CSV table of C-alpha atoms and ligand atoms in Angstrom, one decimal:
chain,number,residue,atom,x,y,z
A,1,UNK,CA,25.2,-17.3,25.0
A,2,UNK,CA,23.0,-13.8,25.4
A,3,UNK,CA,19.9,-12.5,23.9
A,4,UNK,CA,18.7,-9.4,23.5
A,5,UNK,CA,15.8,-8.6,22.9
A,6,UNK,CA,15.3,-5.5,20.8
A,7,UNK,CA,11.7,-5.3,19.2
A,8,UNK,CA,10.0,-3.5,22.4
A,9,UNK,CA,12.8,-0.7,22.0
A,10,UNK,CA,13.4,-0.8,18.1
A,11,UNK,CA,8.9,-0.4,17.8
A,12,UNK,CA,9.3,2.8,20.4
A,13,UNK,CA,12.1,4.9,17.9
A,14,UNK,CA,9.9,4.1,15.0
A,15,UNK,CA,6.5,5.4,15.9
A,16,UNK,CA,9.0,8.3,16.5
A,17,UNK,CA,10.2,8.9,13.5
A,18,UNK,CA,7.0,7.5,11.8
A,19,UNK,CA,5.2,10.2,14.2
A,20,UNK,CA,8.2,12.5,12.4
A,21,UNK,CA,8.1,11.7,9.1
A,22,UNK,CA,4.6,11.9,8.2
A,23,UNK,CA,5.0,15.4,10.1
A,24,UNK,CA,7.1,16.7,8.1
A,25,UNK,CA,5.2,15.6,4.8
A,26,UNK,CA,2.4,17.1,6.3
A,27,UNK,CA,3.9,20.3,5.9
A,28,UNK,CA,5.5,19.8,2.8
A,29,UNK,CA,1.3,19.4,1.5
A,30,UNK,CA,2.9,15.7,0.2
A,31,UNK,CA,0.8,12.2,1.1
A,32,UNK,CA,2.4,9.8,1.9
A,33,UNK,CA,0.7,5.7,1.1
A,34,UNK,CA,1.6,2.2,2.1
A,35,UNK,CA,0.0,-0.1,-0.2
A,36,UNK,CA,0.5,-3.5,1.2
A,37,UNK,CA,0.0,-7.1,0.2
A,38,UNK,CA,0.9,-10.2,-0.8
A,39,UNK,CA,3.5,-11.2,-3.2
A,40,UNK,CA,1.3,-10.6,-6.7
A,41,UNK,CA,-2.0,-9.5,-5.6
A,42,UNK,CA,-1.4,-6.4,-8.5
A,43,UNK,CA,0.2,-3.8,-6.2
A,44,UNK,CA,2.8,-2.5,-9.6
A,45,UNK,CA,-0.5,-3.4,-12.1
A,46,UNK,CA,-2.3,-1.3,-9.2
A,47,UNK,CA,-0.1,1.4,-10.0
A,48,UNK,CA,-0.1,1.6,-12.8
A,49,UNK,CA,-3.6,1.7,-14.5
A,50,UNK,CA,-3.8,5.0,-11.5
A,51,UNK,CA,-1.3,6.7,-12.6
A,52,UNK,CA,-1.8,6.8,-16.2
A,53,UNK,CA,-6.0,7.5,-15.2
A,54,UNK,CA,-5.0,9.8,-12.9
A,55,UNK,CA,-1.6,12.1,-14.8
A,56,UNK,CA,-2.6,15.4,-15.7
A,57,UNK,CA,-4.7,15.5,-12.0
A,58,UNK,CA,-2.2,13.6,-9.4
A,59,UNK,CA,1.4,14.0,-9.1
A,60,UNK,CA,2.6,11.1,-8.2
A,61,UNK,CA,6.3,10.0,-7.4
A,62,UNK,CA,6.5,5.7,-6.3
A,63,UNK,CA,9.0,4.2,-3.4
A,64,UNK,CA,9.1,0.1,-3.9
A,65,UNK,CA,10.5,-1.7,-2.4
A,66,UNK,CA,12.1,-5.9,-2.8
A,67,UNK,CA,14.3,-7.4,-1.4
A,68,UNK,CA,15.7,-8.4,-4.9
A,69,UNK,CA,15.3,-6.6,-8.1
A,70,UNK,CA,14.2,-3.1,-10.0
A,71,UNK,CA,11.8,-4.2,-12.0
A,72,UNK,CA,9.8,-2.6,-10.2
A,73,UNK,CA,10.5,0.7,-10.3
A,74,UNK,CA,12.0,0.3,-14.4
A,75,UNK,CA,7.2,-0.3,-14.7
A,76,UNK,CA,6.7,2.6,-13.3
A,77,UNK,CA,8.6,4.7,-14.8
A,78,UNK,CA,7.6,3.8,-18.3
A,79,UNK,CA,4.5,4.7,-17.2
A,80,UNK,CA,5.6,8.5,-16.8
A,81,UNK,CA,6.3,8.7,-12.7
A,82,UNK,CA,9.2,9.3,-11.1
A,83,UNK,CA,9.8,6.1,-9.0
A,84,UNK,CA,12.8,4.5,-6.4
A,85,UNK,CA,13.7,0.6,-5.9
A,86,UNK,CA,14.7,0.3,-2.7
A,87,UNK,CA,16.3,-2.7,-1.4
A,88,UNK,CA,15.2,-4.0,2.5
A,89,UNK,CA,18.8,-6.6,2.4
A,90,UNK,CA,16.6,-9.1,4.0
A,91,UNK,CA,14.2,-7.2,5.3
A,92,UNK,CA,10.2,-8.5,4.9
A,93,UNK,CA,9.6,-4.6,5.8
A,94,UNK,CA,9.2,-1.0,5.3
A,95,UNK,CA,10.5,0.9,9.0
A,96,UNK,CA,9.7,4.8,9.3
A,97,UNK,CA,13.4,5.7,8.9
A,98,UNK,CA,13.3,3.3,5.2
A,99,UNK,CA,11.2,4.6,4.4
A,100,UNK,CA,12.3,9.2,5.4
A,101,UNK,CA,15.3,7.6,3.2
A,102,UNK,CA,13.4,6.1,0.0
A,103,UNK,CA,11.4,9.0,-0.2
A,104,UNK,CA,13.8,12.2,0.3
A,105,UNK,CA,16.2,10.0,-2.1
A,106,UNK,CA,12.7,10.4,-4.3
A,107,UNK,CA,12.9,13.4,-3.8
A,108,UNK,CA,9.3,15.6,-2.6
A,109,UNK,CA,8.8,18.4,-4.2
A,110,UNK,CA,7.1,18.1,-7.3
A,111,UNK,CA,5.0,15.7,-6.1
A,112,UNK,CA,1.7,15.5,-4.6
A,113,UNK,CA,1.0,11.2,-3.5
A,114,UNK,CA,4.2,8.9,-3.2
A,115,UNK,CA,3.3,5.0,-2.8
A,116,UNK,CA,5.7,3.3,-0.9
A,117,UNK,CA,5.1,-0.2,-2.7
A,118,UNK,CA,5.2,-2.0,1.2
A,119,UNK,CA,7.3,-5.7,0.5
A,120,UNK,CA,4.7,-8.4,-0.5
A,121,UNK,CA,4.0,-9.8,3.1
A,122,UNK,CA,0.7,-9.6,4.7
A,123,UNK,CA,2.4,-9.8,8.0
A,124,UNK,CA,6.0,-7.9,8.9
A,125,UNK,CA,4.3,-4.9,6.8
A,126,UNK,CA,1.1,-4.2,9.0
A,127,UNK,CA,3.5,-4.2,12.2
A,128,UNK,CA,5.1,-0.9,11.4
A,129,UNK,CA,4.8,1.9,11.3
A,130,UNK,CA,6.0,3.7,8.0
A,131,UNK,CA,5.8,7.2,8.9
A,132,UNK,CA,2.6,7.0,6.0
A,133,UNK,CA,-1.2,9.1,5.9
A,134,UNK,CA,-2.8,6.4,4.4
A,135,UNK,CA,-2.3,2.8,5.1
A,136,UNK,CA,-4.2,0.8,2.2
A,137,UNK,CA,-3.3,-3.0,1.3
A,138,UNK,CA,-4.4,-5.2,-2.2
A,139,UNK,CA,-6.7,-8.4,-1.8
A,140,UNK,CA,-7.0,-10.1,-5.5
A,141,UNK,CA,-9.4,-12.6,-5.9
A,142,UNK,CA,-8.1,-15.1,-6.6
A,143,UNK,CA,-5.7,-15.3,-2.5
A,144,UNK,CA,-9.4,-15.8,-1.8
A,145,UNK,CA,-11.7,-15.0,1.0
A,146,UNK,CA,-11.0,-16.3,3.7
A,147,UNK,CA,-8.0,-13.6,4.2
A,148,UNK,CA,-9.5,-12.3,7.2
A,149,UNK,CA,-9.6,-14.3,9.4
A,150,UNK,CA,-5.7,-15.3,8.8
A,151,UNK,CA,-3.9,-12.1,9.0
A,152,UNK,CA,-6.5,-9.9,11.3
A,153,UNK,CA,-3.9,-7.3,12.1
A,154,UNK,CA,-3.3,-6.3,8.5
A,155,UNK,CA,-6.9,-5.7,7.5
A,156,UNK,CA,-7.6,-4.4,11.6
A,157,UNK,CA,-5.2,-1.4,10.4
A,158,UNK,CA,-5.8,-0.3,6.9
A,159,UNK,CA,-7.5,3.0,5.8
A,160,UNK,CA,-9.0,1.5,2.7
A,161,UNK,CA,-9.3,-2.5,0.7
A,162,UNK,CA,-8.3,-2.6,-2.7
A,163,UNK,CA,-10.2,-5.7,-3.5
A,164,UNK,CA,-8.0,-6.3,-7.1
A,165,UNK,CA,-8.4,-8.6,-9.9
A,166,UNK,CA,-12.0,-8.5,-9.9
A,167,UNK,CA,-11.9,-10.1,-13.4
A,168,UNK,CA,-11.6,-13.0,-12.1
A,169,UNK,CA,-14.2,-13.4,-10.2
A,170,UNK,CA,-16.7,-16.5,-12.1
A,171,UNK,CA,-13.6,-18.4,-11.6
A,172,UNK,CA,-13.0,-18.1,-8.2
A,173,UNK,CA,-15.6,-19.1,-5.2
A,174,UNK,CA,-14.2,-15.9,-3.1
A,175,UNK,CA,-18.1,-15.0,-1.4
A,176,UNK,CA,-17.5,-11.0,-1.4
A,177,UNK,CA,-20.8,-10.8,1.8
A,178,UNK,CA,-18.3,-13.4,4.1
A,179,UNK,CA,-15.3,-11.6,3.1
A,180,UNK,CA,-16.2,-8.1,3.7
A,181,UNK,CA,-18.5,-9.1,6.7
A,182,UNK,CA,-15.0,-10.3,8.0
A,183,UNK,CA,-13.6,-7.0,7.5
A,184,UNK,CA,-15.5,-4.9,9.5
A,185,UNK,CA,-15.8,-7.2,11.9
A,186,UNK,CA,-12.3,-5.7,12.3
A,187,UNK,CA,-12.3,-2.5,11.0
A,188,UNK,CA,-15.8,-1.5,10.6
A,189,UNK,CA,-14.9,2.1,9.1
A,190,UNK,CA,-12.8,1.2,5.7
A,191,UNK,CA,-13.2,2.0,2.8
A,192,UNK,CA,-13.5,-0.3,0.4
A,193,UNK,CA,-12.8,-0.9,-3.5
A,194,UNK,CA,-14.1,-4.0,-5.4
A,195,UNK,CA,-11.9,-2.6,-8.8
A,196,UNK,CA,-10.1,-5.0,-12.1
A,197,UNK,CA,-7.0,-2.8,-13.1
A,198,UNK,CA,-7.6,-4.8,-16.6
A,199,UNK,CA,-10.9,-4.1,-17.3
A,200,UNK,CA,-10.9,-0.6,-15.0
A,201,UNK,CA,-14.0,-1.7,-13.5
A,202,UNK,CA,-14.1,-0.1,-10.1
A,203,UNK,CA,-11.5,2.0,-11.2
A,204,UNK,CA,-13.1,5.3,-10.7
A,205,UNK,CA,-14.2,5.3,-6.4
A,206,UNK,CA,-11.1,4.2,-5.8
A,207,UNK,CA,-9.4,7.3,-8.0
A,208,UNK,CA,-11.2,9.7,-6.4
A,209,UNK,CA,-10.5,8.3,-3.3
A,210,UNK,CA,-7.0,9.8,-4.0
A,211,UNK,CA,-8.4,12.9,-5.6
A,212,UNK,CA,-9.7,13.4,-2.1
A,213,UNK,CA,-6.6,12.3,-0.2
A,214,UNK,CA,-4.7,15.5,-1.9
A,215,UNK,CA,-7.5,17.8,-1.7
A,216,UNK,CA,-7.2,16.6,1.7
A,217,UNK,CA,-3.7,17.5,2.6
B,1,GTP,N1,-6.1,-10.4,-14.9
B,1,GTP,C1,-6.2,-9.5,-13.5
B,1,GTP,N2,-4.9,-9.9,-13.3
B,1,GTP,C2,-3.9,-8.9,-13.2
B,1,GTP,C3,-4.8,-7.5,-12.1
B,1,GTP,N3,-3.8,-6.6,-11.4
B,1,GTP,C4,-2.7,-7.0,-12.0
B,1,GTP,N4,-3.1,-8.7,-12.2
B,1,GTP,C5,-2.1,-9.5,-13.3
B,1,GTP,O1,-0.4,-10.8,-11.4
B,1,GTP,C6,0.7,-10.2,-11.5
B,1,GTP,C7,0.8,-10.0,-10.6
B,1,GTP,O2,0.7,-8.1,-10.2
B,1,GTP,P1,1.6,-7.4,-10.3
B,1,GTP,O3,0.2,-6.0,-10.5
B,1,GTP,O4,2.9,-7.4,-10.4
B,1,GTP,O5,1.4,-8.0,-8.6
B,1,GTP,P2,2.5,-6.7,-6.8
B,1,GTP,O6,1.4,-7.5,-6.2
B,1,GTP,O7,3.2,-5.6,-7.8
B,1,GTP,O8,4.0,-8.3,-7.4
B,1,GTP,P3,5.4,-7.9,-6.3
B,1,GTP,O9,5.3,-6.3,-6.5
B,1,GTP,O10,6.3,-9.0,-6.6
B,1,GTP,O11,4.3,-7.9,-5.8
B,1,GTP,C8,0.5,-9.9,-13.2
B,1,GTP,O12,0.5,-11.1,-14.4
B,1,GTP,C9,-0.5,-9.2,-13.6
B,1,GTP,O13,-0.3,-9.0,-15.1
B,1,GTP,C10,-6.5,-7.5,-13.2
B,1,GTP,O14,-6.9,-6.8,-11.9
B,1,GTP,N5,-6.5,-8.4,-13.1
B,2,MG,MG1,4.9,-5.0,-7.6
């Protein structure tokens, strides 16, 4: 019986693939955001509201990565942005090669910001550079304030953290100070955006951040 250790070499070439993809998209002035979170934390809902709010300012395209189904891509298209669904053949993350295919199948000619809605989980997606310019994670209030302690890699590698379902705060013992302190310890420069995609609270700051990303490309 042979055991082949593929992890290292795969990661090495993935890093190169990711750099090449990032460079190509930079030349095309398209910002790629890698959006990560647990299943059901509110990625699609946040995207739908953001796309609607910014429809006259940012042209979005969304790559929906899931193990199965096409419901998220349909939901995004119904909201007026173009979208493509990719299935990951059971894999729990997207790598740079898969992201490249998704982004170019989506088509980048008429978009300012491409969003990869990564497969829902807080572990594997943090380990693979997708080629994105910006990594964003969502933590929803019902998941609890201790998640930075349990999934430190994800919290330490993101540029921005959106804390969503803020409207549910009164129902959960979510200690914001404790949570943000743990996050800042792992990642001092992270931007934190508390929002509710349901009520719209906090969405302005998040959307200003996105407008800044478009401007910087
Ligand atoms: N109260 C409240 N509910 C929300 C909010 N955002 C999302 N939800 C609800 O949370 C559930 C999951 O939201 P989705 O947007 O599908 O989550 P997701 O992260 O895209 O889920 P997957 O793609 O399956 O990983 C839905 O029932 C949403 O209506 C919010 O800000 N407030
Ligand atoms: Mg979704």
